[in-house]
Coordinates of C-alpha atoms in Angstrom, one line a residue:
Chain A
M95 CA -16.2 2.9 -24.3
I96 CA -15.5 1.0 -21.3
F97 CA -12.2 0.2 -19.7
R98 CA -10.8 0.4 -16.2
S99 CA -7.5 0.2 -14.2
D100 CA -5.9 -2.8 -13.5
P101 CA -6.9 -3.8 -9.9
E102 CA -3.4 -5.5 -8.9
K103 CA -1.4 -2.3 -10.2
M104 CA -3.5 0.0 -8.4
L105 CA -3.6 -2.1 -5.0
R106 CA 0.2 -2.8 -5.2
R107 CA 1.0 0.9 -6.1
S108 CA -1.3 2.3 -3.1
I109 CA 0.2 0.2 -0.7
Q110 CA 3.9 1.1 -1.9
R111 CA 2.9 4.4 -0.9
L112 CA 1.5 3.6 2.3
V113 CA 4.8 1.9 3.2
K114 CA 7.3 4.2 2.2
E115 CA 5.5 6.8 4.0
K116 CA 4.1 4.9 7.0
I117 CA 6.0 1.9 7.7
I118 CA 9.9 2.3 6.3
P119 CA 10.7 5.1 8.4
D120 CA 9.9 3.2 11.7
A121 CA 10.4 -0.5 10.9
R122 CA 13.9 -0.3 12.6
K123 CA 12.7 1.5 15.8
W124 CA 9.9 -1.4 16.1
D125 CA 12.7 -4.1 15.7
R126 CA 15.0 -2.5 18.0
E127 CA 12.6 -1.9 20.6
C128 CA 10.8 -5.1 20.2
Q129 CA 7.5 -2.8 19.9
F130 CA 3.9 -3.9 18.4
P131 CA 3.2 -1.2 15.9
F132 CA -0.1 -0.4 17.1
E133 CA -0.3 2.8 14.8
N134 CA -0.1 0.6 11.3
M135 CA -3.2 -1.2 12.7
K136 CA -5.4 1.6 13.0
R137 CA -4.3 3.0 9.8
F138 CA -4.9 -0.3 8.3
A139 CA -8.2 -0.1 9.5
E140 CA -9.0 3.6 8.3
L141 CA -7.9 2.4 4.8
G142 CA -10.2 -0.5 4.8
I143 CA -7.5 -2.9 4.5
L144 CA -8.6 -4.7 7.9
G145 CA -12.0 -5.4 6.2
L146 CA -10.8 -6.8 3.1
R147 CA -11.8 -10.2 3.3
I148 CA -14.7 -9.4 5.4
P149 CA -18.3 -9.9 3.9
K150 CA -19.9 -6.7 3.0
R151 CA -22.7 -7.0 5.6
Y152 CA -20.5 -6.5 8.5
G153 CA -18.7 -3.8 6.6
G154 CA -15.8 -5.3 4.8
S155 CA -15.1 -5.1 1.3
E156 CA -15.3 -9.5 0.4
R157 CA -12.2 -9.7 -1.4
G158 CA -10.1 -12.7 -1.8
L159 CA -6.9 -14.2 -0.8
F160 CA -5.1 -13.1 -3.9
E161 CA -5.5 -9.2 -3.0
A162 CA -4.6 -10.1 0.4
V163 CA -1.3 -11.5 -0.8
I164 CA -0.5 -8.8 -2.8
I165 CA -0.7 -6.6 0.3
L166 CA 1.2 -8.5 2.6
E167 CA 4.0 -8.8 -0.1
E168 CA 4.4 -5.1 0.0
I169 CA 4.3 -4.5 3.6
G170 CA 6.5 -7.7 4.0
K171 CA 9.0 -5.8 1.8
A172 CA 9.4 -3.3 4.4
D173 CA 8.6 -4.9 7.8
A174 CA 7.6 -8.5 8.0
S175 CA 6.1 -7.9 11.6
S176 CA 3.6 -5.4 10.6
A177 CA 2.7 -7.9 7.5
V178 CA 2.6 -11.2 9.8
N179 CA 0.4 -8.9 12.2
L180 CA -1.9 -8.0 9.3
H181 CA -2.2 -11.6 7.9
V182 CA -3.8 -12.9 11.2
Q183 CA -6.4 -10.5 10.9
L184 CA -7.2 -11.0 7.3
N185 CA -6.5 -14.8 6.6
A186 CA -6.6 -16.3 9.9
S187 CA -8.9 -15.9 12.7
P188 CA -11.7 -13.9 10.9
I189 CA -12.1 -16.3 8.3
Y190 CA -13.0 -19.1 11.0
L191 CA -15.4 -16.9 12.4
I192 CA -16.9 -15.8 8.8
L193 CA -17.4 -19.5 8.0
Y194 CA -18.3 -21.2 11.4
G195 CA -19.3 -18.7 13.7
N196 CA -23.0 -18.0 15.0
E197 CA -24.7 -14.6 13.6
E198 CA -24.7 -13.0 17.2
V199 CA -20.9 -13.7 17.5
R200 CA -20.3 -12.4 14.0
K201 CA -22.1 -9.2 14.4
R202 CA -20.2 -8.4 17.9
F203 CA -16.8 -9.4 16.5
L204 CA -16.5 -8.7 12.5
P205 CA -17.6 -4.9 12.3
A206 CA -15.2 -4.3 15.4
L207 CA -12.4 -6.0 13.6
V208 CA -13.0 -3.9 10.2
S209 CA -13.1 -0.7 12.3
G210 CA -9.7 -1.6 14.1
D211 CA -11.5 -1.6 17.6
I212 CA -10.1 -5.2 18.2
L213 CA -7.3 -7.4 17.1
F214 CA -7.5 -11.5 16.9
S215 CA -4.7 -13.7 17.4
M216 CA -4.7 -17.5 16.7
A217 CA -3.6 -19.5 19.8
Q218 CA -2.4 -23.2 18.9
T219 CA 1.2 -23.8 19.9
E220 CA 1.7 -25.6 23.1
P221 CA 4.8 -25.8 25.5
E222 CA 5.1 -29.5 25.3
V223 CA 3.2 -30.6 22.1
G224 CA 4.3 -28.0 19.9
S225 CA 1.7 -27.4 17.0
N226 CA 0.2 -30.9 16.8
L227 CA -3.2 -30.7 16.9
N228 CA -4.1 -34.3 17.9
D229 CA -1.8 -33.8 21.2
L230 CA -3.5 -30.5 22.5
R231 CA -3.4 -30.3 26.4
T232 CA -5.6 -27.0 26.6
T233 CA -9.1 -28.4 27.5
A234 CA -12.7 -27.0 27.5
R235 CA -15.0 -28.5 30.1
P236 CA -19.0 -27.7 29.4
E237 CA -20.7 -26.3 32.4
G238 CA -24.3 -24.9 31.9
S239 CA -24.0 -22.5 28.9
H240 CA -20.5 -22.3 29.0
Y241 CA -17.5 -24.1 28.6
I242 CA -14.5 -24.1 31.2
V243 CA -10.8 -23.5 29.5
N244 CA -8.0 -24.6 30.9
G245 CA -4.2 -24.7 29.4
T246 CA -1.2 -22.8 28.3
K247 CA 0.0 -21.5 25.0
T248 CA 3.1 -20.6 23.9
M249 CA 4.7 -18.0 21.4
I250 CA 1.2 -16.8 20.4
T251 CA 1.6 -14.1 17.7
L252 CA -0.3 -10.9 18.9
G253 CA -0.5 -12.7 22.3
S254 CA 0.2 -9.9 24.4
V255 CA -1.9 -7.6 22.4
A256 CA -4.8 -9.0 20.9
D257 CA -8.3 -8.6 22.0
V258 CA -9.9 -12.0 21.0
H259 CA -8.1 -15.0 21.0
L260 CA -9.2 -18.0 19.0
V261 CA -8.0 -21.0 21.1
Y262 CA -7.3 -24.2 19.7
L263 CA -8.2 -27.1 22.6
R264 CA -9.9 -30.4 23.3
F265 CA -13.5 -30.7 24.0
E266 CA -14.0 -33.0 26.7
D267 CA -17.7 -33.8 26.1
D268 CA -16.8 -35.4 22.9
N269 CA -13.1 -35.6 22.8
S270 CA -13.0 -33.4 19.7
I271 CA -10.3 -30.9 18.7
G272 CA -11.7 -27.8 17.8
C273 CA -11.5 -24.0 18.5
L274 CA -13.4 -21.4 20.2
L275 CA -13.1 -17.4 20.8
L276 CA -11.6 -16.1 24.2
E277 CA -11.9 -12.5 25.0
R278 CA -9.0 -11.0 27.1
D279 CA -11.1 -9.6 29.9
T280 CA -12.1 -13.5 30.8
D281 CA -11.6 -14.0 34.6
G282 CA -8.6 -16.4 34.7
F283 CA -6.9 -15.2 31.7
S284 CA -3.8 -13.8 31.5
V285 CA -0.7 -13.2 29.3
G286 CA 2.6 -14.9 30.3
K287 CA 6.3 -14.5 29.2
K288 CA 6.7 -12.4 26.3
E289 CA 9.1 -13.8 23.6
D290 CA 12.4 -11.8 22.9
F291 CA 12.8 -13.4 19.3
M292 CA 16.0 -12.7 17.0
G293 CA 13.4 -11.2 14.2
L294 CA 10.0 -10.5 13.7
R295 CA 10.2 -8.6 17.0
G296 CA 7.2 -6.7 16.5
L297 CA 4.7 -9.2 16.9
G298 CA 3.7 -9.1 20.6
T299 CA 4.7 -12.6 20.8
S300 CA 3.8 -14.3 24.2
E301 CA 2.7 -17.2 26.2
L302 CA -1.1 -17.1 27.4
I303 CA -2.5 -18.8 30.5
F304 CA -6.1 -20.1 30.7
K305 CA -7.0 -20.9 34.5
N306 CA -10.7 -21.9 34.7
C307 CA -11.6 -19.3 32.2
R308 CA -15.5 -19.5 31.7
V309 CA -16.5 -18.7 27.7
P310 CA -19.9 -18.5 26.6
K311 CA -20.8 -21.8 24.2
D312 CA -22.0 -19.2 21.5
N313 CA -17.9 -18.6 21.3
V314 CA -17.5 -22.1 19.9
L315 CA -16.5 -22.3 16.2
I316 CA -15.3 -25.6 15.4
K317 CA -16.1 -28.9 17.3
G318 CA -17.4 -32.3 16.8
A319 CA -17.1 -34.4 13.9
G320 CA -14.9 -33.3 10.9
S321 CA -13.6 -30.6 12.9
L322 CA -9.8 -31.4 12.1
R323 CA -10.7 -31.5 8.5
K324 CA -12.1 -28.0 8.6
M325 CA -9.1 -26.8 10.6
L326 CA -6.7 -28.2 8.2
T327 CA -8.5 -26.6 5.0
L328 CA -8.5 -23.4 6.6
F329 CA -4.2 -23.8 7.2
N330 CA -4.0 -23.9 3.4
G331 CA -5.2 -20.5 3.1
T332 CA -2.8 -19.4 6.0
R333 CA 0.2 -20.9 4.6
V334 CA -0.2 -18.7 1.0
G335 CA -0.6 -15.8 3.3
L336 CA 2.6 -16.6 5.0
A337 CA 4.4 -17.2 1.8
S338 CA 3.7 -14.1 0.3
I339 CA 5.5 -12.1 3.5
S340 CA 8.5 -14.7 2.9
L341 CA 8.1 -13.5 -1.0
G342 CA 8.0 -9.9 0.4
I343 CA 11.3 -10.2 2.3
A344 CA 13.1 -12.0 -0.4
K345 CA 12.1 -9.0 -2.8
G346 CA 13.0 -6.3 -0.5
A347 CA 16.3 -7.8 0.2
F348 CA 17.1 -8.5 -3.5
E349 CA 15.9 -4.8 -4.8
E350 CA 18.2 -3.2 -2.0
T351 CA 21.0 -5.6 -3.4
L352 CA 20.8 -4.9 -6.9
R353 CA 20.7 -1.3 -6.2
Y354 CA 23.6 -1.5 -4.2
S355 CA 25.1 -3.8 -6.8
K356 CA 25.0 -0.9 -9.6
I357 CA 26.5 2.0 -7.2
R358 CA 29.6 -0.2 -5.1
T359 CA 32.4 -0.5 -7.2
I360 CA 35.5 -2.5 -7.0
S361 CA 38.4 -1.6 -9.2
G362 CA 36.1 1.0 -10.9
K363 CA 33.6 -1.2 -11.8
P364 CA 30.1 -1.7 -10.4
L365 CA 29.8 -5.2 -8.7
I366 CA 27.1 -6.0 -11.4
S367 CA 29.7 -6.3 -13.7
L368 CA 31.4 -8.8 -12.4
Q369 CA 30.1 -12.4 -13.8
G370 CA 30.4 -14.2 -10.5
L371 CA 28.2 -11.7 -8.5
Q372 CA 25.9 -11.4 -11.8
W373 CA 25.4 -15.1 -11.5
K374 CA 24.2 -14.8 -7.9
L375 CA 21.9 -11.8 -8.8
A376 CA 20.5 -14.0 -11.8
D377 CA 20.0 -17.0 -9.0
M378 CA 18.0 -14.5 -6.5
A379 CA 16.0 -13.0 -9.4
I380 CA 15.1 -16.7 -10.7
E381 CA 13.8 -17.8 -7.3
I382 CA 11.9 -15.1 -6.8
E383 CA 10.0 -15.5 -10.0
A384 CA 9.1 -19.1 -9.2
M385 CA 7.9 -18.4 -5.6
R386 CA 6.1 -15.1 -7.4
E387 CA 4.5 -17.4 -9.6
L388 CA 3.8 -20.4 -7.0
I389 CA 2.1 -18.2 -4.7
Y390 CA -0.1 -16.2 -7.1
K391 CA -1.3 -19.6 -8.5
A392 CA -2.2 -20.9 -5.2
S393 CA -3.8 -17.7 -4.1
K394 CA -6.0 -17.7 -6.7
D395 CA -6.7 -21.5 -6.6
T396 CA -10.0 -22.1 -4.8
K397 CA -10.9 -25.6 -5.3
L398 CA -11.3 -26.6 -1.7
D399 CA -14.6 -24.7 -0.7
G400 CA -12.6 -21.4 -1.2
F401 CA -9.4 -22.5 -0.2
P402 CA -6.3 -23.5 -2.3
N403 CA -5.4 -27.6 -1.8
E404 CA -2.9 -28.7 0.9
F405 CA -0.3 -29.6 -1.8
I406 CA -0.2 -26.2 -3.7
S407 CA -0.3 -24.2 -0.2
S408 CA 2.4 -26.2 1.5
A409 CA 4.5 -26.2 -1.5
A410 CA 4.1 -22.3 -1.9
K411 CA 5.0 -21.9 1.9
I412 CA 7.8 -24.2 1.5
L413 CA 9.3 -22.6 -1.4
A414 CA 8.9 -19.3 -0.5
A415 CA 10.3 -19.5 3.4
E416 CA 13.2 -21.4 2.4
G417 CA 13.9 -19.2 -0.7
A418 CA 13.8 -16.1 1.4
V419 CA 16.5 -17.7 3.8
K420 CA 18.8 -18.3 0.7
I421 CA 18.1 -15.0 -0.8
T422 CA 18.6 -12.8 2.4
N423 CA 21.7 -14.9 2.9
M424 CA 23.1 -14.1 -0.4
A425 CA 22.3 -10.4 -0.3
M426 CA 24.4 -10.6 3.0
D427 CA 27.2 -11.6 0.9
L428 CA 26.8 -9.1 -1.7
F429 CA 26.8 -6.6 0.9
G430 CA 29.7 -7.9 2.6
G431 CA 30.4 -6.1 6.2
Y432 CA 27.8 -3.5 5.3
G433 CA 25.1 -6.4 5.4
Y434 CA 26.3 -7.6 8.7
S435 CA 25.5 -4.2 10.2
K436 CA 22.7 -2.8 11.7
E437 CA 22.9 0.5 9.6
F438 CA 21.6 -1.5 6.6
P439 CA 18.6 -3.5 6.3
I440 CA 19.9 -6.7 5.1
E441 CA 20.5 -8.4 8.4
R442 CA 16.9 -7.7 9.5
Y443 CA 16.0 -9.3 6.4
L444 CA 17.7 -12.1 7.4
R445 CA 16.3 -12.4 10.9
E446 CA 12.8 -12.3 9.3
A447 CA 13.5 -14.7 6.8
K448 CA 14.3 -17.1 9.4
G449 CA 11.6 -16.4 11.8
M450 CA 9.3 -17.2 9.0
L451 CA 10.5 -20.7 8.3
Y452 CA 8.7 -21.6 11.9
V453 CA 5.7 -19.2 11.7
G454 CA 2.6 -21.2 11.2
G455 CA 4.1 -24.8 10.8
T456 CA 7.9 -25.2 9.8
T457 CA 8.9 -26.9 6.5
D458 CA 9.1 -30.2 7.9
V459 CA 5.7 -30.6 9.2
L460 CA 4.6 -28.9 5.9
R461 CA 6.8 -31.6 3.9
N462 CA 4.6 -34.3 5.8
A463 CA 1.2 -32.8 4.8
I464 CA 2.4 -33.0 1.2
G465 CA 3.8 -36.7 1.9
T466 CA 0.2 -37.3 3.1
Y467 CA -1.2 -35.9 0.1
L468 CA 0.7 -38.0 -2.2
K469 CA 0.3 -41.0 -0.5
R470 CA -3.4 -40.5 -0.9
S471 CA -3.2 -39.5 -4.6
K472 CA -3.5 -41.7 -7.5
T473 CA -0.3 -42.4 -9.4
Chain B
L158 CA -25.7 27.7 -15.0
K159 CA -28.1 26.9 -12.2
R160 CA -26.9 25.8 -8.8
R161 CA -28.8 23.7 -6.1
E162 CA -29.1 25.4 -2.7
T163 CA -27.6 23.3 0.3
Y164 CA -25.3 21.2 -1.8
M165 CA -21.8 21.9 -3.1
D166 CA -20.7 20.4 -6.6
I167 CA -17.1 20.6 -7.1
I168 CA -14.9 19.5 -9.9
V169 CA -11.2 19.1 -9.7
M170 CA -9.2 18.8 -12.5
I171 CA -6.4 16.4 -12.6
K172 CA -3.2 15.6 -14.5
Q173 CA -1.2 12.3 -14.9
V174 CA 2.4 13.2 -15.0
P175 CA 5.7 11.0 -15.0
D176 CA 6.6 10.0 -11.4
T177 CA 9.8 12.5 -11.3
T178 CA 11.4 10.5 -8.3
D179 CA 11.9 8.0 -11.0
I180 CA 13.2 10.0 -14.0
E181 CA 16.4 9.6 -15.3
I182 CA 18.1 11.6 -18.1
D183 CA 20.1 9.9 -21.0
P184 CA 23.6 11.3 -20.7
K185 CA 24.2 11.3 -24.2
T186 CA 21.2 12.9 -25.5
G187 CA 20.2 14.9 -22.8
N188 CA 16.5 13.7 -23.1
L189 CA 14.1 12.6 -20.3
I190 CA 13.8 8.4 -20.5
R191 CA 10.4 8.1 -20.0
S192 CA 10.1 4.2 -20.8
G193 CA 9.0 2.3 -18.0
I194 CA 7.9 5.2 -15.8
E195 CA 4.7 5.1 -13.7
G196 CA 2.1 7.5 -14.3
I197 CA 1.2 9.5 -10.9
I198 CA -1.3 12.1 -10.1
N199 CA 0.3 15.4 -10.5
P200 CA 1.1 16.4 -6.8
Y201 CA -0.5 19.6 -6.4
D202 CA -3.4 17.9 -8.0
L203 CA -3.6 15.7 -5.1
N204 CA -4.3 18.7 -2.6
A205 CA -6.8 19.9 -4.9
I206 CA -8.4 16.6 -4.6
E207 CA -7.9 16.6 -0.4
A208 CA -9.6 20.2 -0.4
S209 CA -12.3 19.3 -2.4
L210 CA -13.1 16.3 0.0
E211 CA -12.5 18.2 3.2
I212 CA -15.2 20.8 1.8
K213 CA -17.6 18.0 0.9
E214 CA -17.2 16.4 4.4
R215 CA -17.9 19.8 6.3
I216 CA -20.7 21.0 4.4
G217 CA -21.7 18.1 1.7
G218 CA -22.1 17.8 -1.9
S219 CA -20.2 15.7 -4.5
V220 CA -16.8 15.9 -6.1
T221 CA -16.3 15.2 -9.7
V222 CA -12.6 14.7 -11.3
I223 CA -12.0 15.4 -14.7
S224 CA -8.7 14.5 -16.5
M225 CA -7.4 14.8 -20.0
G226 CA -4.9 11.9 -21.3
P227 CA -4.0 9.0 -22.7
P228 CA -6.0 5.9 -22.3
Q229 CA -3.8 4.8 -19.1
A230 CA -4.5 8.1 -17.4
I231 CA -8.0 6.0 -16.1
D232 CA -5.5 5.2 -13.6
A233 CA -5.4 9.0 -12.0
I234 CA -9.0 8.6 -12.0
T235 CA -9.1 5.3 -10.2
E236 CA -6.7 6.6 -7.7
A237 CA -9.0 9.9 -7.2
I238 CA -12.1 7.5 -6.3
G239 CA -10.0 5.6 -4.3
M240 CA -9.4 8.7 -2.2
G241 CA -12.9 9.6 -1.6
V242 CA -13.9 11.4 -5.1
D243 CA -17.5 10.6 -6.3
R244 CA -17.3 10.5 -9.9
G245 CA -14.6 10.6 -12.6
I246 CA -14.2 11.4 -16.4
L247 CA -11.3 10.7 -18.5
L248 CA -11.5 12.6 -21.8
T249 CA -9.5 10.8 -24.3
D250 CA -9.3 11.1 -27.7
R251 CA -6.2 10.8 -30.4
A252 CA -7.5 14.5 -31.4
F253 CA -6.6 15.7 -27.9
A254 CA -2.6 15.1 -28.3
G255 CA -0.3 17.4 -28.2
A256 CA -2.3 20.1 -26.8
D257 CA -0.8 23.2 -25.4
T258 CA -2.4 25.2 -22.4
L259 CA -4.9 26.7 -24.2
A260 CA -6.5 23.7 -26.3
T261 CA -6.4 22.0 -22.7
S262 CA -8.2 24.7 -21.0
F263 CA -10.8 24.7 -23.9
T264 CA -11.3 21.1 -23.9
L265 CA -11.7 20.7 -20.1
G266 CA -13.9 23.7 -20.4
K267 CA -16.0 22.0 -22.9
A268 CA -16.3 18.9 -20.4
V269 CA -17.3 21.3 -17.7
E270 CA -20.3 22.6 -19.6
K271 CA -21.4 19.0 -20.8
L272 CA -21.4 18.4 -16.9
G273 CA -23.6 21.6 -16.2
S274 CA -24.0 22.8 -12.9
Y275 CA -21.1 23.3 -10.5
D276 CA -20.3 25.5 -7.7
L277 CA -16.6 25.3 -7.1
I278 CA -13.6 24.1 -9.5
L279 CA -10.2 23.3 -8.2
C280 CA -7.0 22.8 -10.1
G281 CA -3.4 22.2 -8.7
Y282 CA -1.2 25.4 -9.0
Q283 CA 0.9 23.9 -11.9
A284 CA 1.8 20.3 -13.2
I285 CA 5.3 19.1 -12.6
D286 CA 6.0 17.9 -16.2
G287 CA 5.0 21.3 -17.6
D288 CA 5.6 23.7 -14.8
T289 CA 3.2 26.5 -16.9
A290 CA 0.5 27.0 -14.0
Q291 CA -1.5 28.3 -17.1
V292 CA -4.3 25.8 -17.3
G293 CA -6.4 26.6 -14.1
P294 CA -6.4 30.2 -14.9
Q295 CA -7.1 29.9 -18.9
L296 CA -10.0 27.4 -17.9
A297 CA -11.5 30.1 -15.4
E298 CA -11.3 32.7 -18.1
Y299 CA -12.8 30.3 -20.8
L300 CA -16.1 29.6 -18.1
N301 CA -15.9 33.5 -17.2
I302 CA -16.0 32.8 -13.5
P303 CA -13.6 34.3 -10.9
Q304 CA -10.5 32.8 -10.1
I305 CA -8.1 32.7 -6.8
T306 CA -4.9 31.3 -7.6
S307 CA -1.6 29.9 -5.7
V308 CA -4.1 29.0 -2.5
T309 CA -2.3 28.1 0.5
K310 CA -5.6 28.0 2.6
I311 CA -9.1 27.8 2.4
E312 CA -10.7 30.0 5.3
K313 CA -14.3 30.0 4.7
V314 CA -16.6 27.9 2.1
T315 CA -20.6 28.9 2.1
E316 CA -22.7 27.8 -0.4
N317 CA -22.4 31.3 -2.3
S318 CA -18.7 32.4 -1.3
I319 CA -15.3 31.5 -0.4
I320 CA -12.5 33.2 1.3
A321 CA -9.1 32.1 0.5
I322 CA -5.2 33.1 1.5
R323 CA -3.2 33.1 -1.8
S324 CA 0.6 33.3 -1.6
V325 CA 2.3 36.3 -3.5
E326 CA 6.0 37.1 -3.8
D327 CA 6.5 39.1 -0.5
G328 CA 3.3 37.8 1.5
Y329 CA 0.0 36.4 1.5
E330 CA -3.5 38.0 0.4
R331 CA -7.0 37.0 1.6
V332 CA -9.1 37.1 -1.1
F333 CA -13.3 36.8 -1.4
S334 CA -15.0 35.6 -4.1
Q335 CA -18.6 34.5 -5.2
L336 CA -19.3 31.2 -6.4
P337 CA -18.9 29.7 -8.8
A338 CA -15.3 30.3 -8.8
L339 CA -12.0 28.3 -9.6
L340 CA -9.0 27.8 -7.2
T341 CA -5.6 26.7 -7.9
V342 CA -3.9 25.1 -5.0
K343 CA -0.6 24.7 -3.5
R344 CA 1.2 22.1 -1.6
E345 CA 0.9 24.0 1.8
L346 CA -2.8 23.9 1.7
N347 CA -3.0 20.4 3.3
R348 CA -1.7 17.0 3.3
P349 CA -3.4 14.5 0.7
R350 CA -4.7 11.3 2.4
F351 CA -4.2 8.1 1.6
V352 CA -6.3 5.7 -0.7
R353 CA -8.8 3.6 0.9
V354 CA -8.5 0.1 -0.6
D355 CA -12.0 -1.1 -0.8
R356 CA -12.9 2.1 -2.8
L357 CA -10.0 1.7 -5.1
L358 CA -10.8 -1.9 -5.7
S359 CA -14.4 -0.8 -6.6
A360 CA -13.1 1.8 -8.9
C361 CA -11.4 -0.5 -11.1
E362 CA -14.7 -2.5 -11.5
E363 CA -16.7 -1.9 -14.6
K364 CA -19.8 -0.5 -12.4
A365 CA -17.5 2.3 -11.2
P366 CA -18.9 5.8 -11.6
I367 CA -16.1 6.7 -14.3
D368 CA -17.2 7.9 -17.8
I369 CA -14.8 8.3 -20.7
W370 CA -15.4 10.9 -23.3
N371 CA -14.1 11.4 -26.6
A372 CA -14.0 14.9 -28.7
A373 CA -17.7 14.1 -30.2
D374 CA -18.9 13.7 -26.6
I375 CA -17.9 17.2 -25.6
G376 CA -18.8 18.6 -29.2
V377 CA -15.7 19.6 -30.4
K378 CA -14.3 19.3 -33.8
A379 CA -10.5 17.8 -34.2
F380 CA -8.9 21.3 -35.4
Q381 CA -10.2 22.9 -32.3
V382 CA -8.2 20.5 -29.7
G383 CA -4.8 18.7 -29.8
M384 CA -2.3 20.0 -31.4
R385 CA -4.1 21.4 -34.3
G386 CA -6.2 23.5 -31.6
S387 CA -3.0 25.1 -30.0
M388 CA -1.6 28.4 -30.4
T389 CA 2.1 27.3 -29.0
E390 CA 4.5 24.4 -30.1
V391 CA 7.3 22.7 -27.7
I392 CA 9.8 22.4 -30.2
D393 CA 12.4 20.7 -28.0
V394 CA 13.2 19.5 -24.6
F395 CA 16.5 19.4 -23.1
T396 CA 18.6 19.7 -20.0
P397 CA 21.3 22.7 -19.6
K398 CA 25.0 21.2 -20.0
F399 CA 27.1 22.5 -17.7
K400 CA 30.8 22.9 -18.3
R401 CA 33.5 23.8 -16.2
K402 CA 36.2 26.3 -17.2
G403 CA 39.2 24.6 -15.8
K404 CA 42.4 26.5 -15.9
I405 CA 46.0 24.6 -15.1
L406 CA 48.6 26.8 -13.9
K407 CA 52.1 25.6 -14.6
G408 CA 55.5 26.5 -13.0
S409 CA 57.2 26.0 -9.8
S410 CA 55.0 25.9 -6.6
K411 CA 56.0 29.4 -5.5
D412 CA 55.1 30.6 -9.2
V413 CA 52.0 28.5 -9.2
V414 CA 50.8 29.7 -5.6
D415 CA 51.6 33.5 -6.5
K416 CA 49.5 33.0 -9.9
L417 CA 46.8 31.5 -8.2
L418 CA 46.6 34.0 -5.3
S419 CA 46.6 36.9 -7.9
E420 CA 44.1 35.2 -9.9
L421 CA 41.5 34.7 -6.9
K422 CA 42.1 38.5 -5.9
E423 CA 41.5 39.6 -9.5
N424 CA 38.3 37.9 -9.6
N425 CA 37.1 39.0 -6.3
L426 CA 37.4 35.8 -4.8
I427 CA 39.5 36.7 -2.0

């Protein structure tokens, strides 16, 4: 007789225990002090979480986007910053390296990520052009076996703490948009102004400045014909990862609200027995269920060489990011003054939910992606 | 039973119990509401697992967990493997249901005999649902090996012996034993580690090192195990009802205060 445990349930429960003991107790402090939670990343390494999606030959466990989604959702319920920081390591830069890096570079960076010795950032946004890849001003000029990188990036998650930056830029030799890996100790590289965000305050977000940085050509990941398509396909995966964090925020706020609505009484009746408030709670639950279904479906959709397509990934990100704002807003209404107080987590959930609207592409940009997809599709 | 020389074979007995942090009592019947309650590894057993892994890391060896329970108790074994245990055995059979501590320790003993060699058996001090603290000692008796109960510290382990500190009512005892032996451990012993995600997910796969044994596999008959093999039976589970003996004093304020003071004095409360 053979039967086994359900991996989703086991994974969720083990992360819940970790979150309860190691993330919830400090989440408020990290937020208040604008502190990057390094201790989390170390623990994620020790527990095999940083290696989740890394191939086994580099020490990882080679799991998919779905497992990452479960983990990020559970961490997002307690501290969205911790989840976003982890998301970058799980679903963003290292995936580029796995797919497009040369073997030497993979061997150098991937095992180091699995063991938590290095952290990645993904540097796309620029001060004047935002996240528009076609307009990037950061450049790479060839010089012998190196590229000389110049430019400035802004609002880079993990910018002030990452050891390796995945930098989007324009290659001057073929005028293509692509990306390369730039290490923190490269001459001419410096960390600029650190952001003092309203929420998501534990991301170590900062400006990055490149002044004649010499980067070995081996560090180039994507360049030349078809590079834009490659990068856009990778975004489909990162959108789903970010959506799962919004789902976590929404679920966290909802669970707090549901608990509160059963304890708090008005005229001797708990809030939840009042029909007007029941309708609000019902709307929150409906929205969360829809978000969850779409995100899980997207995370299991691997039609595009292992990635979900641009429609379902953008739809999941929009629904989750906007849904989380709605739900945390309603949560605050149900909590009333207590929700507005920093003594309760609701105000932080709301600030985090707002931030997730802008991380990894605004919902307007994502709607454009869906528009392009619809224009192309057969009716 | 033959033991190898430079290698420690450790068996840990674990039980899946309801997560009592979630438990609610039905106010009408006074019974536990068990529906929707998650099963967890008995907290004391987590300390036993942690101890086994620390010994293994220090002197080498392998750790096997054994659990008796319904099919869903496989989750306890999966989690133990996630923590670092090498192998798990789930003893599950309708015939095992309703076992008291004697039938349980007999069943576990039979599974240990089927496994063959071992150096050390670790158990939690007690399970948080039954609170008997009997299964460990009974298993040691069945296997006819020495036992050290209520262990709060493992001082030294060698291939052939162990020195452990056990808590007693008014202090501690330092106990030496030859191996093989059985220990029951307390929460103070250590801090159980978290599950490693990669190990946990592998433990959910079909190729995971988990065996599922029924009564026939361990060579027992239905009348020897479960409710039929038990000497005792739990007739009822209930929560005690507390009733306050209220007393209302009547009369003018002065009379009431006088009566109150004299009652308090009578009962030696002031």
